[in-house]
Coordinates of C-alpha atoms in Angstrom, one line a residue:
M833 CA 12.9 29.8 -20.0
K834 CA 11.0 32.5 -21.4
T835 CA 12.6 33.3 -24.7
S836 CA 9.7 34.6 -26.9
Y837 CA 11.3 37.9 -27.2
L838 CA 13.3 36.0 -30.1
I839 CA 10.3 35.4 -32.0
K840 CA 8.7 38.2 -34.3
D841 CA 6.5 36.7 -36.7
F842 CA 5.8 33.0 -35.9
D843 CA 4.6 30.6 -38.4
A844 CA 3.6 27.3 -37.1
M845 CA 3.3 26.1 -40.6
A846 CA 6.9 26.4 -41.3
L847 CA 8.6 25.0 -38.1
P848 CA 12.5 25.2 -38.3
Q849 CA 14.0 21.7 -38.9
A850 CA 17.3 22.6 -36.8
P851 CA 16.4 25.3 -34.4
S852 CA 18.9 26.3 -31.6
Y853 CA 18.2 25.5 -28.0
E854 CA 17.2 29.1 -27.3
Y855 CA 15.1 29.3 -30.5
A856 CA 13.3 26.0 -29.6
C857 CA 12.3 27.4 -26.3
A858 CA 11.1 30.3 -27.6
I859 CA 8.8 28.7 -30.0
C860 CA 7.5 26.1 -27.2
D861 CA 6.9 29.1 -25.0
F862 CA 4.7 30.9 -27.7
T863 CA 1.5 30.3 -26.0
N864 CA -1.0 31.9 -28.7
E865 CA -2.9 29.0 -30.1
T866 CA -4.4 30.8 -32.9
H867 CA -0.8 30.8 -34.3
W868 CA -0.4 27.2 -34.0
Q869 CA -4.3 26.8 -35.2
P870 CA -3.5 26.1 -39.0
L871 CA -0.7 23.4 -38.4
I872 CA -3.2 21.7 -35.9
E873 CA -5.8 21.7 -38.5
Q874 CA -3.6 20.4 -41.1
I875 CA -2.3 17.5 -38.8
C876 CA -5.9 16.6 -37.9
E877 CA -7.1 16.7 -41.6
N878 CA -4.1 14.6 -42.7
N879 CA -5.2 12.0 -40.1
D880 CA -8.8 11.9 -41.0
L881 CA -9.7 13.3 -37.3
A882 CA -12.6 16.0 -37.0
L883 CA -11.1 17.8 -34.2
S884 CA -11.2 21.7 -33.5
V885 CA -8.5 23.3 -31.4
V886 CA -9.8 24.8 -28.0
E887 CA -6.5 26.3 -26.0
R888 CA -3.1 25.8 -25.0
V889 CA -2.7 23.7 -22.1
S890 CA -0.6 25.9 -19.7
S891 CA 1.3 22.9 -18.0
G892 CA 4.5 21.3 -19.4
E893 CA 7.3 22.6 -21.5
N894 CA 6.4 21.1 -24.9
P895 CA 3.3 22.9 -26.6
T896 CA 0.4 21.1 -26.0
F897 CA -3.3 22.0 -26.9
L898 CA -6.6 20.9 -25.9
L899 CA -8.8 19.7 -29.0
H900 CA -12.4 18.8 -29.1
S901 CA -14.6 16.5 -31.2
A902 CA -18.1 17.2 -32.6
S903 CA -19.3 15.2 -29.7
N904 CA -17.3 17.5 -27.2
Q905 CA -14.8 14.6 -26.5
A906 CA -11.0 15.9 -25.3
F907 CA -8.1 15.3 -27.2
Y908 CA -4.6 16.7 -26.7
I909 CA -1.8 17.2 -29.2
K910 CA 1.6 17.7 -28.0
F911 CA 4.6 18.8 -30.2
I912 CA 8.3 18.1 -29.3
A913 CA 11.0 20.2 -30.7
P914 CA 13.8 18.4 -32.8
N915 CA 16.6 19.4 -30.0
W916 CA 15.0 16.7 -27.6
L917 CA 13.1 14.6 -30.1
F918 CA 13.9 11.4 -27.9
Q919 CA 11.1 12.4 -25.9
Y920 CA 8.7 12.0 -28.8
H921 CA 10.1 8.5 -29.4
H922 CA 10.1 7.4 -25.7
E923 CA 6.4 8.6 -25.1
K924 CA 4.9 7.0 -28.0
E925 CA 6.7 3.6 -27.4
A926 CA 5.8 3.9 -23.5
L927 CA 2.1 4.5 -24.4
D928 CA 1.9 1.7 -26.6
L929 CA 3.6 -0.5 -24.1
C930 CA 1.0 0.5 -21.2
D931 CA -2.0 0.4 -23.7
A932 CA -1.1 -3.1 -24.6
A933 CA -0.5 -4.1 -21.0
A934 CA -4.1 -3.1 -20.1
L935 CA -3.0 -1.4 -16.7
P936 CA -5.6 -0.9 -14.2
I937 CA -5.2 2.9 -14.2
A938 CA -5.7 4.6 -17.3
T939 CA -2.6 6.1 -19.5
P940 CA -3.2 8.2 -22.6
K941 CA -4.5 6.2 -25.7
L942 CA -2.3 7.1 -28.7
I943 CA -4.5 8.1 -31.7
A944 CA -1.9 9.6 -34.1
H945 CA 1.6 10.5 -34.2
G946 CA 4.2 11.6 -36.9
E947 CA 7.0 14.1 -37.3
L948 CA 7.1 17.4 -39.3
N949 CA 10.2 19.4 -40.1
N950 CA 12.1 17.1 -37.5
W951 CA 9.5 18.0 -34.7
G952 CA 7.4 15.4 -33.2
Y953 CA 3.6 15.5 -32.5
L954 CA 1.3 13.1 -30.6
I955 CA -2.6 12.7 -30.6
T956 CA -4.1 11.3 -27.4
K957 CA -7.4 11.0 -26.0
G958 CA -8.1 12.8 -23.0
L959 CA -8.7 11.2 -19.8
E960 CA -11.2 11.7 -17.0
G961 CA -10.2 13.3 -13.8
Q962 CA -8.5 16.3 -12.6
L963 CA -4.9 17.0 -11.7
L964 CA -3.7 15.9 -8.3
S965 CA -1.3 18.8 -8.2
D966 CA -4.6 21.1 -8.2
I967 CA -6.2 19.6 -5.0
Y968 CA -3.0 17.7 -3.3
N969 CA -2.8 20.1 -0.4
E970 CA -6.6 19.9 0.2
L971 CA -6.4 16.3 0.6
T972 CA -6.6 14.6 4.3
D973 CA -3.7 12.6 5.6
D974 CA -5.7 9.4 4.8
E975 CA -6.4 10.4 1.2
Q976 CA -2.9 11.3 0.5
Q977 CA -2.0 7.8 2.0
S978 CA -4.8 6.3 -0.3
I979 CA -3.1 7.8 -3.4
A980 CA 0.2 7.0 -2.6
A981 CA -0.9 3.1 -2.2
Q982 CA -2.7 3.4 -5.5
L983 CA 0.2 4.7 -7.0
G984 CA 2.4 1.9 -5.7
R985 CA 0.4 -1.1 -7.1
F986 CA 0.4 1.0 -10.3
C987 CA 4.1 0.9 -10.5
L988 CA 4.3 -2.6 -9.4
Q989 CA 2.4 -3.6 -12.6
M990 CA 4.1 -1.1 -14.9
H991 CA 7.4 -2.3 -13.9
S992 CA 6.1 -5.7 -14.4
I993 CA 5.7 -5.4 -18.2
P994 CA 8.5 -7.4 -20.0
M995 CA 11.1 -5.2 -21.4
Q996 CA 13.8 -5.7 -23.8
K997 CA 17.1 -4.2 -24.3
T998 CA 16.1 -3.6 -28.0
S999 CA 13.5 -0.9 -26.9
V1000 CA 14.1 2.6 -27.8
L1001 CA 13.7 3.2 -24.2
Y1002 CA 16.7 1.2 -23.0
K1003 CA 19.2 2.6 -21.1
D1004 CA 22.6 1.1 -20.0
W1005 CA 22.1 2.2 -16.3
Q1006 CA 25.9 1.8 -15.1
K1007 CA 27.0 3.8 -18.0
F1008 CA 24.1 6.4 -17.3
I1009 CA 25.4 6.5 -13.9
D1010 CA 29.1 7.1 -14.9
E1011 CA 28.2 9.8 -17.0
Q1012 CA 26.3 11.5 -14.2
Y1013 CA 29.3 11.2 -11.9
H1014 CA 31.2 13.3 -14.5
N1015 CA 28.6 15.7 -15.3
S1016 CA 26.1 16.4 -12.4
Y1017 CA 28.1 18.6 -10.6
A1018 CA 28.7 21.2 -13.2
R1019 CA 25.0 21.3 -14.3
R1020 CA 23.8 21.7 -10.6
K1021 CA 26.4 24.5 -10.4
R1022 CA 24.8 26.2 -13.7
Q1023 CA 21.7 25.9 -12.2
G1024 CA 22.6 27.9 -9.0
L1025 CA 22.1 25.3 -6.3
R1026 CA 22.3 26.9 -2.9
A1027 CA 26.0 27.1 -1.9
D1028 CA 26.0 24.9 1.2
F1029 CA 24.2 21.9 -0.8
L1030 CA 26.4 22.6 -3.8
A1031 CA 29.6 22.3 -1.6
D1032 CA 28.2 19.0 -0.1
F1033 CA 27.2 17.7 -3.5
I1034 CA 30.7 15.8 -4.2
P1035 CA 31.6 14.8 -0.7
Y1036 CA 28.0 13.2 -0.2
I1037 CA 28.2 11.1 -3.6
A1038 CA 32.0 10.2 -3.0
H1039 CA 31.0 9.2 0.9
T1040 CA 28.2 7.0 -0.3
P1041 CA 29.0 5.4 -3.6
Y1042 CA 26.2 3.9 -5.7
T1043 CA 26.3 0.9 -7.7
A1044 CA 23.8 -0.2 -10.1
P1045 CA 21.9 -3.3 -9.1
D1046 CA 23.3 -6.7 -10.2
T1047 CA 20.2 -7.9 -12.1
T1048 CA 19.3 -8.6 -15.6
N1049 CA 15.5 -7.5 -15.0
L1050 CA 14.6 -4.5 -17.0
Y1051 CA 11.7 -2.0 -15.7
L1052 CA 9.6 0.4 -17.6
V1053 CA 10.1 3.4 -15.6
H1054 CA 7.8 6.5 -15.8
S1055 CA 10.6 8.3 -13.8
D1056 CA 8.6 11.7 -13.5
L1057 CA 5.5 10.6 -11.3
H1058 CA 4.7 14.0 -9.4
P1059 CA 1.2 15.1 -8.6
G1060 CA 1.2 17.4 -12.2
N1061 CA 1.4 13.7 -13.9
L1062 CA -1.4 12.0 -12.0
L1063 CA -5.0 12.1 -12.6
V1064 CA -7.5 11.7 -9.5
K1065 CA -11.4 11.6 -9.1
R1066 CA -13.8 11.5 -6.4
G1067 CA -16.5 8.8 -6.2
D1068 CA -18.7 6.9 -3.5
D1069 CA -15.5 4.9 -2.0
G1070 CA -13.5 8.0 -1.7
I1071 CA -10.6 9.6 -4.1
S1072 CA -8.8 7.3 -6.5
L1073 CA -6.1 7.7 -9.1
C1074 CA -7.5 7.4 -12.4
G1075 CA -4.8 8.4 -14.9
V1076 CA -1.0 8.6 -15.4
I1077 CA 0.4 11.1 -18.1
D1078 CA 3.5 12.5 -19.7
F1079 CA 5.8 9.7 -20.5
G1080 CA 8.2 11.8 -22.3
D1081 CA 11.1 10.9 -19.7
A1082 CA 10.1 7.1 -19.6
L1083 CA 13.1 4.8 -19.9
V1084 CA 13.8 1.2 -19.4
C1085 CA 16.5 0.2 -17.1
N1086 CA 17.5 -2.2 -14.2
E1087 CA 16.9 0.3 -11.2
P1088 CA 13.5 0.2 -10.2
L1089 CA 14.6 2.7 -7.4
F1090 CA 14.9 5.5 -10.0
E1091 CA 11.2 5.7 -10.2
V1092 CA 11.2 5.8 -6.2
T1093 CA 12.9 8.9 -6.1
T1094 CA 10.5 10.9 -7.9
V1095 CA 7.5 9.6 -5.4
G1096 CA 9.5 10.2 -2.3
L1097 CA 10.5 13.6 -3.4
L1098 CA 7.3 15.0 -4.9
V1099 CA 4.2 13.0 -3.6
A1100 CA 5.3 12.1 0.0
K1101 CA 6.4 15.9 0.5
G1102 CA 8.0 14.6 3.9
K1103 CA 5.4 12.5 5.3
T1104 CA 6.5 9.2 6.4
K1105 CA 3.0 7.3 6.6
V1106 CA 2.5 8.6 2.8
F1107 CA 5.9 7.1 1.7
Q1108 CA 5.5 4.0 3.5
Q1109 CA 2.2 3.6 2.0
F1110 CA 3.8 3.6 -1.4
L1111 CA 6.7 1.1 -0.6
E1112 CA 4.2 -1.3 1.0
S1113 CA 2.0 -1.4 -1.9
Y1114 CA 4.9 -1.4 -4.2
L1115 CA 5.8 -4.6 -2.3
Y1116 CA 9.4 -3.0 -1.5
Q1117 CA 11.2 -4.7 1.4
V1118 CA 13.5 -2.2 3.4
D1119 CA 16.2 -4.4 4.8
D1120 CA 18.6 -1.7 5.3
K1121 CA 17.5 1.6 5.8
R1122 CA 20.6 3.7 5.5
T1123 CA 21.4 1.8 2.1
L1124 CA 18.3 3.0 0.9
L1125 CA 18.6 6.4 1.9
N1126 CA 21.8 6.6 0.1
S1127 CA 20.9 5.2 -2.8
L1128 CA 17.6 7.3 -3.3
M1129 CA 19.6 10.5 -2.0
T1130 CA 22.7 9.5 -4.6
L1131 CA 20.3 8.9 -7.6
T1132 CA 18.3 12.4 -6.8
L1133 CA 21.6 14.3 -7.0
L1134 CA 22.9 12.5 -10.1
R1135 CA 19.4 12.8 -11.8
H1136 CA 19.9 14.2 -15.4
T1137 CA 16.6 16.0 -15.0
G1138 CA 15.2 18.6 -12.5
N1139 CA 16.3 21.6 -10.1
L1140 CA 17.6 20.6 -6.8
N1141 CA 16.8 24.1 -5.8
Y1142 CA 13.0 23.5 -6.2
L1143 CA 13.2 20.5 -3.9
I1144 CA 15.0 22.4 -1.1
E1145 CA 11.8 25.3 -1.2
Y1146 CA 9.0 22.4 -2.0
V1147 CA 9.6 19.6 0.8
P1148 CA 9.0 20.9 4.3
G1149 CA 12.1 20.8 6.6
V1150 CA 14.6 20.9 3.9
K1151 CA 15.1 24.5 3.6
Q1152 CA 16.6 24.4 7.3
C1153 CA 19.0 21.8 6.4
K1154 CA 22.9 22.4 5.7
N1155 CA 23.7 19.5 3.9
W1156 CA 22.4 16.1 2.1
Q1157 CA 22.7 13.9 4.9
D1158 CA 20.4 16.1 7.4
A1159 CA 18.2 16.4 4.2
E1160 CA 17.4 13.0 3.8
Q1161 CA 15.1 12.4 6.4
Y1162 CA 12.9 14.8 4.8
L1163 CA 13.2 14.2 1.1
F1164 CA 12.5 10.2 1.9
P1165 CA 10.9 10.2 5.1
I1166 CA 11.2 6.2 5.5

């Protein structure tokens, strides 16, 4: 939402403590790093960090800036508005958990964090590699399958981190699903979901009711593993997944399939072998294809974030479909 017209003279040193949703969006859209520089320099000084502002990072909704040390090492500072401060607490805890777990694929190292005027900030050390989204369409089928397999192994290890209900990330999954059943249709209608898919929204989830898994196991779920949050690099052994970023939507729940939805939708992009490589590396056993498809599709429809119109345009084959059951085979090519 571009609302920068709401700002005339922006002063980052005086961030509002309780901005309206529209005003918070306007501030986050304000991309000129020179206006943010005095605040960033003050934060770095307060944390004894000799870092200088380089530029605003274009990707992501939260204001994020690339910083450099005297040795030219990269760091990032991200600001989170009071309106969605939960993302600050979620990302901080998720990064600490991943760092302590020593996962085989790098996650951002948290250097400093804090709150100013109810705005959260996180300073992390930069990771090597380039965004998968920048080169994904240039990869061969074998390379895409390799990345999917590596991502499956990463998810398996991340989901193995011991978690407790006391975590700030914990979400009562059945309660969450019940809330989504009541709220999702209205949200998708406000987003302008294509008419035929909107008409099939309630019939689909009513015909294929979803139930949270009957298990006490808890999983740390990134929940946004798309190519824009994955870093890769090329080496003598081919292309490798070398980093996972942006844990702002991370949560802890007893439904690991919620992680699988994003991978199926945004990494596989309708390619069966890519999705199968992920599932196999994740050691997921497909006992009932129909039940799995129903669960993945329903979780996607009930998801609290994202725009379904984007999926309709993004995943090949879906645009020609008229309902969600027809779209399943493209969105989750099992």
